[in-house]
Coordinates of C-alpha atoms and ligand atoms in Angstrom, one line a residue:
X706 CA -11.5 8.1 19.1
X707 CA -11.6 10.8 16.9
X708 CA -14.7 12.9 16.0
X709 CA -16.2 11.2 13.2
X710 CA -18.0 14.1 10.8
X711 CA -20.6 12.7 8.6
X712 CA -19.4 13.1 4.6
X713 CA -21.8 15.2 2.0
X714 CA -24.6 13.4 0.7
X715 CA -22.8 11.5 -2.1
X716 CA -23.7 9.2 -5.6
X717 CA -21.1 7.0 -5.5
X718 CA -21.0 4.4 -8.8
X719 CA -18.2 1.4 -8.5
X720 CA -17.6 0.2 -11.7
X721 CA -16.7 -3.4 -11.5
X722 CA -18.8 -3.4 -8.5
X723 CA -19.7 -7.1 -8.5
X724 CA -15.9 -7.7 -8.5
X725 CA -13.4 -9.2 -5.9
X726 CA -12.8 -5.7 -4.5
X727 CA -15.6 -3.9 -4.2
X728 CA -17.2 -6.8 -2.6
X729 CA -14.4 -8.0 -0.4
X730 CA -13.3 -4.0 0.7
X731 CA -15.4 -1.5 -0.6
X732 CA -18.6 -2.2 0.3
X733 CA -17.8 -3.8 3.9
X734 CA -15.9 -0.1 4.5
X735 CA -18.6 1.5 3.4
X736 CA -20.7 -0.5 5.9
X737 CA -18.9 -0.1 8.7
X738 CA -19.0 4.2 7.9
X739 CA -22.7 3.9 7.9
X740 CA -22.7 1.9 11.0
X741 CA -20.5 5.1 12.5
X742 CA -23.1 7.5 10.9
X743 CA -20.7 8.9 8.4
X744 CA -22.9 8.2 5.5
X745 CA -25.9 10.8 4.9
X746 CA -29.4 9.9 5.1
X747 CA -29.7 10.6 0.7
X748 CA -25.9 9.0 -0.3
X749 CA -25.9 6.7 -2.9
X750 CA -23.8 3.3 -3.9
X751 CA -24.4 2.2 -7.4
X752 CA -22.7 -0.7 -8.3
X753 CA -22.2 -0.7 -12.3
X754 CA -21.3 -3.8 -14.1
X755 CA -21.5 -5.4 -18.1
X756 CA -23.6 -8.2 -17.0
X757 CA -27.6 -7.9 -16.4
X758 CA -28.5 -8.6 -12.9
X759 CA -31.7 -8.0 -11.1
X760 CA -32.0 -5.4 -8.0
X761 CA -33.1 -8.7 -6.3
X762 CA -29.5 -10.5 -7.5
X763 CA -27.6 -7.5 -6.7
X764 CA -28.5 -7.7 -2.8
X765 CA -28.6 -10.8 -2.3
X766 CA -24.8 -11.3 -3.5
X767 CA -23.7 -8.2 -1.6
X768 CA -25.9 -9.5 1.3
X769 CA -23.7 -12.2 1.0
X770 CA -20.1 -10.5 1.0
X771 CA -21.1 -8.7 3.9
X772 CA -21.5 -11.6 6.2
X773 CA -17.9 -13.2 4.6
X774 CA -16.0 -10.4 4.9
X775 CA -17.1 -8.4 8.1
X776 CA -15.5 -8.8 11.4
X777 CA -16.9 -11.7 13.2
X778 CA -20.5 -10.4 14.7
X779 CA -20.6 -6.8 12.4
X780 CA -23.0 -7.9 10.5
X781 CA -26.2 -7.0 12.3
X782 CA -29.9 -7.4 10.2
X783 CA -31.8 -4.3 11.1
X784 CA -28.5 -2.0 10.0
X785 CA -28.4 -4.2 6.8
X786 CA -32.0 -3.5 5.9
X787 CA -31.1 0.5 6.1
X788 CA -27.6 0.0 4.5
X789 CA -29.2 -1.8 1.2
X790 CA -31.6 1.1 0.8
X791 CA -28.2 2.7 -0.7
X792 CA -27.5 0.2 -2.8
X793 CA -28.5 0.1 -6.6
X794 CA -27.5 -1.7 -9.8
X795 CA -26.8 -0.1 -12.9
X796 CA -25.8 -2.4 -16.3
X797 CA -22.9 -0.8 -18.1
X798 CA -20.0 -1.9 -20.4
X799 CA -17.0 0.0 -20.7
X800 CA -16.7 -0.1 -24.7
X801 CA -20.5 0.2 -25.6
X802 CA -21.1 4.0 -24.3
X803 CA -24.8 4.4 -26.1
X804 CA -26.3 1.9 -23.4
X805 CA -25.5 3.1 -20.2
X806 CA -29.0 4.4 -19.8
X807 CA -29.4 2.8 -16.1
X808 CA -26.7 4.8 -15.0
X809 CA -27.6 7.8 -17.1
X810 CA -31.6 7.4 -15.7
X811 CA -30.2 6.8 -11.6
X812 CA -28.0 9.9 -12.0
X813 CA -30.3 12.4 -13.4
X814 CA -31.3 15.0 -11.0
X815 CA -28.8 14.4 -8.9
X816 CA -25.8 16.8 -10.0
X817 CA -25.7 19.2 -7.4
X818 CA -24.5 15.7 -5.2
X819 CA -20.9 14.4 -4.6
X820 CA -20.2 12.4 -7.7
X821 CA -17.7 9.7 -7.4
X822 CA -17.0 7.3 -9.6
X823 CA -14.1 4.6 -8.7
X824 CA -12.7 2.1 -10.7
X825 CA -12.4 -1.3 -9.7
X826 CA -11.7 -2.8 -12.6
X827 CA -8.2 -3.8 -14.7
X828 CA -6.4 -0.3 -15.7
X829 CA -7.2 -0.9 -19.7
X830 CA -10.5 -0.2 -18.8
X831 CA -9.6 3.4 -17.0
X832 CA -9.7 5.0 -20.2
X833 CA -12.8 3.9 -22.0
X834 CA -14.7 3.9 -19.0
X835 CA -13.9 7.9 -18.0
X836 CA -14.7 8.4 -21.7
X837 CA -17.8 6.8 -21.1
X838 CA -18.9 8.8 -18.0
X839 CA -18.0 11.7 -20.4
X840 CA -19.7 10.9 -23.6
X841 CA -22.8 10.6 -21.5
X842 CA -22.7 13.7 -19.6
X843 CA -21.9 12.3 -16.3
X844 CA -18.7 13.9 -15.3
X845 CA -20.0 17.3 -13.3
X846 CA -17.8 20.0 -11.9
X847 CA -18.0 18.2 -8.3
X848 CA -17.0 14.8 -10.0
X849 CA -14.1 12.5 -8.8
X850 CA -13.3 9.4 -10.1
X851 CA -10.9 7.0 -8.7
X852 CA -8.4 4.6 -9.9
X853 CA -7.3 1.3 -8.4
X854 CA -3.7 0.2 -8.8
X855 CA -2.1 -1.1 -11.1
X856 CA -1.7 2.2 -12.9
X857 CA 0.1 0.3 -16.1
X858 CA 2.9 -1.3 -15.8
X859 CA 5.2 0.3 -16.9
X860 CA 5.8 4.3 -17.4
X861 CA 4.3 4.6 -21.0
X862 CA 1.6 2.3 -20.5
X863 CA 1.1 4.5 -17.0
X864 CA 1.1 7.8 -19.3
X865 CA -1.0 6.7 -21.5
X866 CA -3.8 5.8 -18.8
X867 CA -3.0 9.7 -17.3
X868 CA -3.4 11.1 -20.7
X869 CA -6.8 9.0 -21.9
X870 CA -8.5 10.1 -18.0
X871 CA -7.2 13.6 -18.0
X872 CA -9.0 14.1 -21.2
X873 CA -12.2 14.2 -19.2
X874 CA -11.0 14.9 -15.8
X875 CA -8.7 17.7 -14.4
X876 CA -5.6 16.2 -12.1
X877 CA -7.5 17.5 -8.9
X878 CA -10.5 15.1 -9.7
X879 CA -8.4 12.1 -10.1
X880 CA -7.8 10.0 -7.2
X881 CA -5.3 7.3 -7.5
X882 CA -5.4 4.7 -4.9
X883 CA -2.8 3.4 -2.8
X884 CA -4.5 1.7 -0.4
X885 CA -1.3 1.3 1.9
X886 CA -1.4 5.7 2.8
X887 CA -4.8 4.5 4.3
X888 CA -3.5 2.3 6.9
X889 CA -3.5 3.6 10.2
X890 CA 0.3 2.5 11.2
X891 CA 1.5 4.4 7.8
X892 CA 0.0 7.6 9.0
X893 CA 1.3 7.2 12.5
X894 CA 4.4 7.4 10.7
X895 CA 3.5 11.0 10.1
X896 CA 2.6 11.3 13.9
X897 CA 5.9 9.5 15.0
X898 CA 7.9 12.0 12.6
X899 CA 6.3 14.9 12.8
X900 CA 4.2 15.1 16.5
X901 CA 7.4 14.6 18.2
X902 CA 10.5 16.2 18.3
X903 CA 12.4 13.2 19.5
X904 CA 13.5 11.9 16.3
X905 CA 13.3 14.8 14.1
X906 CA 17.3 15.2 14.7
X907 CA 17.9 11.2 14.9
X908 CA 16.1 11.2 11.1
X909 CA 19.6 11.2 9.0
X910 CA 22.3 10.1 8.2
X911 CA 24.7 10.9 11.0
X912 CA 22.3 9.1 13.4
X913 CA 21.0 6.0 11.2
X914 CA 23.2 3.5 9.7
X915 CA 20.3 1.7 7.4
X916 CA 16.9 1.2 7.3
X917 CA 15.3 -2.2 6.4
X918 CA 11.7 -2.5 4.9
X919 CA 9.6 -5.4 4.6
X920 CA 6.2 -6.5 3.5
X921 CA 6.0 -10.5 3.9
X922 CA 2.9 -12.1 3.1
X923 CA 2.5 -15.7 4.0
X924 CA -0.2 -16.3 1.4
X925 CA 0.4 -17.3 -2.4
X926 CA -0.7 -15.1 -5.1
X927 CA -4.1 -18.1 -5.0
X928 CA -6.7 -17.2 -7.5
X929 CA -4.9 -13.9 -9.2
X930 CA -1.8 -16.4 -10.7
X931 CA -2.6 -15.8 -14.6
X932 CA -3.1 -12.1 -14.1
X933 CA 0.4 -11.8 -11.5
X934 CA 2.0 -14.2 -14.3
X935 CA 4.2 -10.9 -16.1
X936 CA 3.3 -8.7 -13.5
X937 CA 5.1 -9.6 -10.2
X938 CA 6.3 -8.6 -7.0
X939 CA 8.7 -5.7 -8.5
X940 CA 5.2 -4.0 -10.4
X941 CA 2.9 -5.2 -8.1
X942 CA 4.1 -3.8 -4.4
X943 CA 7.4 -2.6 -4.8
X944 CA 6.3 0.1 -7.0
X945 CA 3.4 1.5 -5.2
X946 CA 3.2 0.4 -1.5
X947 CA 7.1 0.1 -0.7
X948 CA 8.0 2.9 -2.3
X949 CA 5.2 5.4 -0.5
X950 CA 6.5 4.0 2.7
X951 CA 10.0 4.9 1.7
X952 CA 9.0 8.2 0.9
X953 CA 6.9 8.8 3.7
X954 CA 10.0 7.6 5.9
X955 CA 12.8 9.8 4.2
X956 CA 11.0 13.1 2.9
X957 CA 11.4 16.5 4.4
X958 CA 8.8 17.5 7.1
X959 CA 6.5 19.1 4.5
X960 CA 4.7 22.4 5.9
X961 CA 1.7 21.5 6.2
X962 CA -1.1 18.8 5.7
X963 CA -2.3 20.2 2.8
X964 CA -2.4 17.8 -0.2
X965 CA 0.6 19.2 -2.1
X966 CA 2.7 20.0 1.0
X967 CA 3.2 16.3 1.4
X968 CA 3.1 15.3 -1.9
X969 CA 6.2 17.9 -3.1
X970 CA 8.0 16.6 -0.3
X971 CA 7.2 12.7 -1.8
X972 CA 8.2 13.7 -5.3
X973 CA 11.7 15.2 -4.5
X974 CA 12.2 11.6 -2.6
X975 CA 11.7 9.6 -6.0
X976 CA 13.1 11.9 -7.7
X977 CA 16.3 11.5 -5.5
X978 CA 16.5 7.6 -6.1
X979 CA 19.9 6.5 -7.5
X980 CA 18.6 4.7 -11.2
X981 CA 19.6 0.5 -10.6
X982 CA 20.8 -0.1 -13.9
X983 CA 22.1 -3.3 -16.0
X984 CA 25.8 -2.6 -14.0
X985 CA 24.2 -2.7 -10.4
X986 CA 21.3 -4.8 -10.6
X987 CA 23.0 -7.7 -10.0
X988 CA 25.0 -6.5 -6.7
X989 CA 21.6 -4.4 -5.6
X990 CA 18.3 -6.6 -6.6
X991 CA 17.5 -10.1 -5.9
X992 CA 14.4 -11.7 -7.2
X993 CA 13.2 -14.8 -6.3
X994 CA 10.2 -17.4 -6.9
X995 CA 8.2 -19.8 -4.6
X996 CA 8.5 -23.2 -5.1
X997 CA 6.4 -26.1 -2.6
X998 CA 7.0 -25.9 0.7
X999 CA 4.7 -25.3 4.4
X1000 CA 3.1 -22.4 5.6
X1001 CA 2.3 -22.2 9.7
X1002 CA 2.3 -26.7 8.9
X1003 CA 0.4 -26.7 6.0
X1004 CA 2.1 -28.0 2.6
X1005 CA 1.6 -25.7 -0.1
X1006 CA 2.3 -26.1 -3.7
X1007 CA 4.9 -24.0 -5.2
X1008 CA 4.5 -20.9 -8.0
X1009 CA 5.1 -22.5 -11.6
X1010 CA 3.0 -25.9 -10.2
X1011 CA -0.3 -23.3 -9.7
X1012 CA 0.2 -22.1 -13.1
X1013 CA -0.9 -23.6 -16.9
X1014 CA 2.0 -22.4 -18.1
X1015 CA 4.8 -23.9 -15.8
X1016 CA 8.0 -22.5 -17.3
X1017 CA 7.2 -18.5 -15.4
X1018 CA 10.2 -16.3 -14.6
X1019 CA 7.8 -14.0 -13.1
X1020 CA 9.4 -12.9 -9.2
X1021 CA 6.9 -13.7 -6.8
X1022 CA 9.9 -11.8 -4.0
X1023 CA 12.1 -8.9 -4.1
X1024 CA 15.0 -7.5 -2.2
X1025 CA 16.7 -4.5 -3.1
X1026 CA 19.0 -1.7 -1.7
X1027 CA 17.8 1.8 -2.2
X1028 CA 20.0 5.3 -2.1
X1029 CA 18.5 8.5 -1.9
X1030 CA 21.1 11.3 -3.2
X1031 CA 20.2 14.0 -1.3
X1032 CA 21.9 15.6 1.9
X1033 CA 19.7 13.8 4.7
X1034 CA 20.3 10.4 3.2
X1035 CA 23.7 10.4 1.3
X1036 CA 25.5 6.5 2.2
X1037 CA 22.2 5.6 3.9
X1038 CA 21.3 2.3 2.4
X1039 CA 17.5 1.5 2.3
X1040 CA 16.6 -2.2 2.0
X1041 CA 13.2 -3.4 0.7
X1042 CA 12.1 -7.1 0.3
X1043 CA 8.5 -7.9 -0.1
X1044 CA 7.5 -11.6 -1.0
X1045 CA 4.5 -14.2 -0.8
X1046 CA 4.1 -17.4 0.9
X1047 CA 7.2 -16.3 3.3
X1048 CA 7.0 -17.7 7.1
X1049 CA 4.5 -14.9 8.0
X1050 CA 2.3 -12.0 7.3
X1051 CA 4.8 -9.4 8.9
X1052 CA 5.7 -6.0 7.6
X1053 CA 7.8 -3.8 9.3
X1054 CA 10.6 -0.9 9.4
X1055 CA 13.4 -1.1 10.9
X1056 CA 15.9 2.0 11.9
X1057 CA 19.2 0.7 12.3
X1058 CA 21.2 3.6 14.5
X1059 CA 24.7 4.0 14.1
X1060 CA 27.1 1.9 16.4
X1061 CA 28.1 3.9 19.7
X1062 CA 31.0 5.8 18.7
X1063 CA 33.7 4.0 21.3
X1064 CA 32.5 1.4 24.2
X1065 CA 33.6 1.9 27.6
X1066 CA 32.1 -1.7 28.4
X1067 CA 35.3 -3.5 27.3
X1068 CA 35.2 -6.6 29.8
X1069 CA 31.4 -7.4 29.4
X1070 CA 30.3 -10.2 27.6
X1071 CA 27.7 -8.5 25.2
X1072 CA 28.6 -6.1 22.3
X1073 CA 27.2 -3.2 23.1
X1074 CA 24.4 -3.4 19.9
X1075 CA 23.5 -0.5 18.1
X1076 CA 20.0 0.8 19.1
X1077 CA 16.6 -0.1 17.0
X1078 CA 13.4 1.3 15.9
X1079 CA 10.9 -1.1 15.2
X1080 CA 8.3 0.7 13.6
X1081 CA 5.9 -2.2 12.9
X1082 CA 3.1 -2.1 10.5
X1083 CA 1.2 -5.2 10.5
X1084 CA 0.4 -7.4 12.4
X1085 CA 0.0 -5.8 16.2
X1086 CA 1.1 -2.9 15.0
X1087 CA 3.2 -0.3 17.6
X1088 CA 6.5 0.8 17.8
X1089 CA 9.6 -0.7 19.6
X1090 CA 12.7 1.0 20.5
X1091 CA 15.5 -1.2 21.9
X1092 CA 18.5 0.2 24.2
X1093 CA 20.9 -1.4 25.7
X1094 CA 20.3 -1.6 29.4
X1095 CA 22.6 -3.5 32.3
X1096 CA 21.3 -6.7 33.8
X1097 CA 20.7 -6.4 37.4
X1098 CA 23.4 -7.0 40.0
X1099 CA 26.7 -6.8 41.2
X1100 CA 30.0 -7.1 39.8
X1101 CA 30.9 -5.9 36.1
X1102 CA 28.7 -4.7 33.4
X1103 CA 26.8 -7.0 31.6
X1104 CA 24.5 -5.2 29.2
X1105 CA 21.9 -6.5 26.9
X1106 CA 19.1 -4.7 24.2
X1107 CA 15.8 -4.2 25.8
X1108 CA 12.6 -3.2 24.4
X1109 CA 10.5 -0.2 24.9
X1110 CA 7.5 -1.2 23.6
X1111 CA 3.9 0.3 22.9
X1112 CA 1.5 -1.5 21.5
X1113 CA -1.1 0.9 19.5
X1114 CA -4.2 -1.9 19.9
X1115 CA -3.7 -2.5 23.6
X1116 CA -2.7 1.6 24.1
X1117 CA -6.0 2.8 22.2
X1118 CA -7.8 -0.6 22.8
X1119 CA -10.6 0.3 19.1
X1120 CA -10.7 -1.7 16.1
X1121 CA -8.8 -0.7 13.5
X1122 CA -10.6 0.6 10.9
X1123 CA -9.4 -0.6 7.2
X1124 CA -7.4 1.5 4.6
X1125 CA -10.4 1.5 2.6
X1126 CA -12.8 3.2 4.9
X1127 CA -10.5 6.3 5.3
X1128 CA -9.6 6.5 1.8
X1129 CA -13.3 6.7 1.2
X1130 CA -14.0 9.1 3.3
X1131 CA -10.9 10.7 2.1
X1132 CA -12.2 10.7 -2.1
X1133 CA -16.1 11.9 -0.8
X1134 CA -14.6 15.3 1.2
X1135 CA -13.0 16.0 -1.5
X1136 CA -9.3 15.1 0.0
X1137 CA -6.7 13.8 -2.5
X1138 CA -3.6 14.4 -0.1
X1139 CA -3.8 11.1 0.5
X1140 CA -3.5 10.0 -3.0
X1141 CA -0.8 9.7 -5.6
X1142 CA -0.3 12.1 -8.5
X1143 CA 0.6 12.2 -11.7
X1144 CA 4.0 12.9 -11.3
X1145 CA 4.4 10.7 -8.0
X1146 CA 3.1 7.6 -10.3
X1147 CA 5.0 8.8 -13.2
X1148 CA 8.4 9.0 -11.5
X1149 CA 8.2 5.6 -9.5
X1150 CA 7.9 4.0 -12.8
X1151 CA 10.6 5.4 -14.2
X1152 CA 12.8 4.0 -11.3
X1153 CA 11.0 0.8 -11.8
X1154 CA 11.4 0.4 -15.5
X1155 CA 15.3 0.6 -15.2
X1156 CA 14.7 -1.7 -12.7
X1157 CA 13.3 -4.0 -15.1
X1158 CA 15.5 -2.8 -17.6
X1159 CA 18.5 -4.0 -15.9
X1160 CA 17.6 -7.1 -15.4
X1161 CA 16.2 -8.0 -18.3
X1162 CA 20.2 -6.5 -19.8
X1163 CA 22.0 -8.2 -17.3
X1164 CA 19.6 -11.4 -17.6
X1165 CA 19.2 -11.6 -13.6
X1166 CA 17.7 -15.2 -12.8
X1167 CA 15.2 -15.4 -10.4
X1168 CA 16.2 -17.6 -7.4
X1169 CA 13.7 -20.3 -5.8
X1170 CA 12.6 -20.2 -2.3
X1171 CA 11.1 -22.8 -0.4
X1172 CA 7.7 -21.4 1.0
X1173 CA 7.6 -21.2 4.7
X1174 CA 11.2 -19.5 4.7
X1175 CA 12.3 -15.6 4.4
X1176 CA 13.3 -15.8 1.2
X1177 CA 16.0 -17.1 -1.3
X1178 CA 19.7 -16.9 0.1
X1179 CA 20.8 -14.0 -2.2
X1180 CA 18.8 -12.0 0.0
X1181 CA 20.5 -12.4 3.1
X1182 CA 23.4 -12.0 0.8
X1183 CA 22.7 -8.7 -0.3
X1184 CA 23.1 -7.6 2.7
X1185 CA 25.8 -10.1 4.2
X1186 CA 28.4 -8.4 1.1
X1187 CA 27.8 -5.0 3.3
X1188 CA 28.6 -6.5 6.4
X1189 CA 24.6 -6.2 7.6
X1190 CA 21.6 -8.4 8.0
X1191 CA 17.9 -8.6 8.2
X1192 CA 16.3 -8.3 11.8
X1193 CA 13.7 -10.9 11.2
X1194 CA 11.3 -12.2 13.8
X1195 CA 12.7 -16.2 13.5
Ligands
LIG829 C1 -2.1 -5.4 -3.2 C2 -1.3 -6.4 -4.0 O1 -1.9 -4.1 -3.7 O2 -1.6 -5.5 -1.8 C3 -1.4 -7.8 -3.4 O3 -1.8 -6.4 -5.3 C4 -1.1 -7.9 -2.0 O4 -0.7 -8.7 -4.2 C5 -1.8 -6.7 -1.2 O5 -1.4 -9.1 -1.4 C6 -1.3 -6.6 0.2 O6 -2.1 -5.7 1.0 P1 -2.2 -5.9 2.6 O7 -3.1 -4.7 2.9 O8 -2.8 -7.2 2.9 O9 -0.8 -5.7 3.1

């Protein structure tokens, strides 16, 4: 395992920090850093909230999210009594900046710390509430703040957030999160690309013939329907996570990993996506809605029946094909489809390599199929490479795909930690290169807003889907019309 090098003694204040986030993610990453001795003796965690809530109340709720959302048996008594020595409360409301004297009395002293503030609250707040930390003097030169997705939803909405916290932070104190670039298999796709030199030549278009994304869930959008009502799949993943694992899959080997180095390299990739307008969005997008159904035997109720308002168009999947117009990827499609309440949790890319150029096989039974890259993300998550290989024994050739396979939790045998603990780690050293920018969150909306704009022009319906299945059928289709289909696990 790597060397794990204790972070800077740190305040760190979570706004919305009696929310769903911080106490289902945050604070258990957190927990498990100062289990690993990452967290200094004099760090911080201030949890900052509207409602009044005793230091008592406080602990005894995050007491509680601890033992629910910990691994089974990581919660252990004698570290919890030392973790909740950190922990403090502080009564604050985004819009009324002349109370926040809890926060302003915790803080003061303490400027020469790592100051973080992150976040976790809806993005309308992001702008009153780094106003806030301004107006009362709490934004020092070794400040960060953090923002949680979504940034907007939409590219002036997304602008206006940049504009309203850039008015009291500079770019390089801004963290915004995608909590995907903190999952271990994502960066191994750095380590695949770039630690080998294997694939470095494969990695184009004269070697790959398409490459298929996917980020099933098999649960429903439960207790967030009313706020994913008007947002949906295309906003809420499609925009973010898919499209930093495109980019991480198809940009240039960047020079370094210095936090622009890999960030230029993102940019020129969505900057390079072909705009789906009102003409194509029909032949390249599909969008599709949940109705009842079973998930692994259990009957579940379908989208519009777990709303109040029954009559949503809102796309709770999406499949689209991608082009990148540069030299590396020119004819290269890229298919994405994300969805909930699908037939499993199961995200994956797959490298499609181009077909052998002539088969000297011609009497065996088998076609001789192209090779694949697995390169699977969650669960078990490893890479596979199949190659054809001959069955044993005599007589002709009879060749069928086999798997190479390595399995990352049975090769390195340690818990994987969650997204969250690195990216924390990440924000208190002071490390944004794991972190979007302005201009990275700026031009995916742009692609995404023609997106929407296109089919809101071309009035694209959104197909149902039975929950429990991969889909609705147009997405097999979309890639059926190119002679192609998805590799799914059955
Ligand atoms: C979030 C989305 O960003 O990612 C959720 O808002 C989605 O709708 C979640 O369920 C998926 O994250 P993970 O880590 O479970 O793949």
């Amino acid at each position: 395992m790597a060397q794990l090098v204790p972070v800077d003694p740190f305040d760190l204040i979570i706004f919305g920090g009696t929310g769903d986030l911080a106490m289902r993610k945050l604070l258990p990453a957190l927990y498990h850093r100062d289990c690993d001795g990452q967290l200094t003796a004099d760090s911080r965690i201030i949890a900052a909230s509207r409602g009044a809530l005793s230091q008592d109340e406080y602990l005894a709720s995050v007491e509680a999210a601890l033992r629910e959302n910990l691994g089974e048996g990581d919660f252990d008594e004698t570290h919890w009594s030392q973790f909740s020595k950190r922990l403090h409360y502080a009564q604050a409301d985004a819009f009324d900046h002349e109370n926040w004297n809890d926060l302003v009395d915790v803080l003061a002293g303490r400027e020469d710390r790592v100051r973080v503030a992150y976040l976790a609250t809806a993005p309308s707040l992001f702008g009153p509430l780094a106003n806030g930390l301004k107006t009362n003097g709490l934004v020092t030169d070794s400040s960060r703040i953090v923002l949680e997705k979504p940034l907007g939803r939409d590219l002036e909405s997304a602008r206006e957030i940049n504009n309203a916290v850039g008015e009291c932070f500079r770019e390089n104190q801004i963290y915004r999160i995608d909590h995907y670039l903190g999952k271990e298999t994502v960066q191994n796709l750095l380590a695949l690309r770039f630690g080998n030199s294997l694939f470095e030549p494969l990695w184009r278009r004269s070697a790959i013939d398409h490459v298929q994304f996917t980020v099933a869930e098999d649960l429903g959008v439960g207790g967030r329907v009313e706020f994913y009502d008007g947002v949906g799949a295309l906003r809420d993943m499609v925009q973010n996570h898919l499209l930093q694992l495109v980019c991480l899959f198809a940009m240039e080997p960047p020079s370094s990993l210095d936090q622009n180095a890999v960030r230029d390299e993102k940019i020129k990739v969505l900057r390079s996506l072909k705009p789906v307008s009102a003409e194509n969005a029909r032949t390249n997008t599909v969008r599709g809605q949940y109705t009842e159904g079973a998930v692994k035997g259990k009957a579940v109720a379908g989208f519009r029946d777990e709303l109040s308002a029954k009559d949503s168009t809102t796309e709770t999947f999406v499949a689209l094909k991608l082009e990148i117009e540069n030299w590396r990827w020119s004819g290269v499609p890229f298919y994405l489809r994300t969805g909930k309440r699908l037939k499993a949790k199961h995200s994956e890319i797959v490298v499609q390599f181009q077909d052998v150029p002539h088969s000297i096989f011609p009497e065996q039974e088998y076609n001789v199929s192209p090779n694949l890259m697995r390169i699977r993300l969650q669960p078990d998550e490893g890479v596979q490479l199949s190659v054809m290989a001959k069955e044993p024994g005599p007589g002709g050739f009879d060749l069928r795909p086999v798997s190479l396979d390595l399995s990352f939790a049975e090769t390195f045998g340690i818990r994987y930690p969650d997204a969250y603990e690195r990216l924390l780690m990440e924000v208190l050293r002071g490390n944004p290169a794991l972190f979007m920018r302005r201009d990275e969150v700026e031009a995916a909306w742009e692609w995404i807003d023609g997106i929407i704009e296109g089919w809101q022009v071309s009035k694209l319906k959104v197909d149902s889907y039975v929950s429990g299945s991969w889909g609705p059928t147009a997405s097999s289709m979309l890639l059926d019309r190119d002679g192609r289909a998805w590799h799914q696990e059955s």
